[in-house]
Structures are given as structure tokens and as C-alpha cells.
Amino acid sequence: MKFLVNNQRAILAAYWKADNDSLFEVLIQEVVFLVLLKTKIILQGANDMSSIIMLDQELKVIDLSN
């Protein structure tokens, strides 16, 4: 799954295992992405997420699916 947030400066994209997705997990990760976007923090290997990448670019879609 791909998730993209853009506030003209930061892009966050993450992917996780599709078979472990649930509505609650998606909502929690959505909140995590917004917090990371605000605080400019980069995390890797959190829970089921393989990676979270932050870039300082205008707009770029990062697809990490296999």
C-alpha cells in the first residue's frame, strides 16, 4: 500500500503487508504520518512498516511495492 502526504516541502511514503491491513491500523498509520510530517522525523522498521522515507521535494510519488 502507498501513502502520500504533501505540504509543499515533505513527502512521506510507506508500505506494509496488505494481508495485515485493517481499518484501525490504516487510521493509526495515517496519524503517525501526519505527526512525522509535522515534526520532520524519519523512522525505519517500525512495526509492520518496512520503511518511512521523507524527502525535501515539491511533489514526488514513491512506490515501494514489490
Short mmCIF file of C-alpha atoms in Angstrom, two decimals:
data_model
loop_
_atom_site.label_atom_id
_atom_site.label_comp_id
_atom_site.label_asym_id
_atom_site.label_seq_id
_atom_site.Cartn_x
_atom_site.Cartn_y
_atom_site.Cartn_z
CA MET A 1 0.00 0.00 0.00
CA LYS A 2 1.18 3.51 -0.79
CA PHE A 3 0.53 6.62 1.25
CA LEU A 4 1.42 10.13 0.21
CA VAL A 5 1.30 13.40 2.12
CA ASN A 6 2.42 16.67 0.59
CA ASN A 7 2.69 20.07 2.27
CA GLN A 8 4.94 21.59 -0.44
CA ARG A 9 8.11 20.53 1.39
CA ALA A 10 7.89 16.99 2.78
CA ILE A 11 6.78 13.72 1.25
CA LEU A 12 6.09 10.63 3.30
CA ALA A 13 5.59 7.27 1.64
CA ALA A 14 5.29 3.91 3.35
CA TYR A 15 4.18 0.40 2.61
CA TRP A 16 3.23 -2.54 4.77
CA LYS A 17 1.84 -6.05 4.37
CA ALA A 18 -1.54 -5.93 2.69
CA ASP A 19 -2.84 -9.04 4.49
CA ASN A 20 -2.30 -7.34 7.86
CA ASP A 21 -4.23 -4.20 6.94
CA SER A 22 -7.31 -3.26 8.87
CA LEU A 23 -9.22 -0.02 9.07
CA PHE A 24 -7.86 0.68 12.56
CA GLU A 25 -4.25 0.06 11.51
CA VAL A 26 -4.64 2.32 8.48
CA LEU A 27 -6.06 5.11 10.64
CA ILE A 28 -3.24 4.75 13.19
CA GLN A 29 -0.60 4.87 10.45
CA GLU A 30 -2.33 7.89 8.90
CA VAL A 31 -1.99 9.72 12.23
CA VAL A 32 1.66 8.62 12.50
CA PHE A 33 2.38 10.01 9.03
CA LEU A 34 0.82 13.36 9.92
CA VAL A 35 2.90 13.55 13.11
CA LEU A 36 6.07 12.68 11.19
CA LEU A 37 5.20 15.30 8.60
CA LYS A 38 4.86 17.96 11.30
CA THR A 39 7.97 17.02 13.25
CA LYS A 40 10.22 16.09 10.28
CA ILE A 41 11.20 12.78 11.88
CA ILE A 42 12.38 9.77 9.89
CA LEU A 43 11.71 6.28 11.26
CA GLN A 44 12.65 2.90 9.84
CA GLY A 45 11.44 -0.60 10.62
CA ALA A 46 8.52 0.42 12.82
CA ASN A 47 6.13 -2.49 13.42
CA ASP A 48 4.90 -3.92 10.11
CA MET A 49 6.03 -0.94 8.08
CA SER A 50 9.15 -1.63 6.07
CA SER A 51 10.26 1.98 5.84
CA ILE A 52 9.18 5.57 6.03
CA ILE A 53 11.01 7.98 3.77
CA MET A 54 10.96 11.76 3.97
CA LEU A 55 12.17 13.88 1.05
CA ASP A 56 12.55 17.62 0.66
CA GLN A 57 10.96 17.94 -2.76
CA GLU A 58 7.92 19.59 -4.26
CA LEU A 59 5.98 16.53 -5.38
CA LYS A 60 7.19 13.00 -5.99
CA VAL A 61 5.33 9.72 -5.66
CA ILE A 62 7.39 6.95 -4.11
CA ASP A 63 6.12 3.45 -4.80
CA LEU A 64 7.81 0.88 -2.57
CA SER A 65 5.63 -2.07 -3.53
CA ASN A 66 7.40 -5.17 -4.75
#
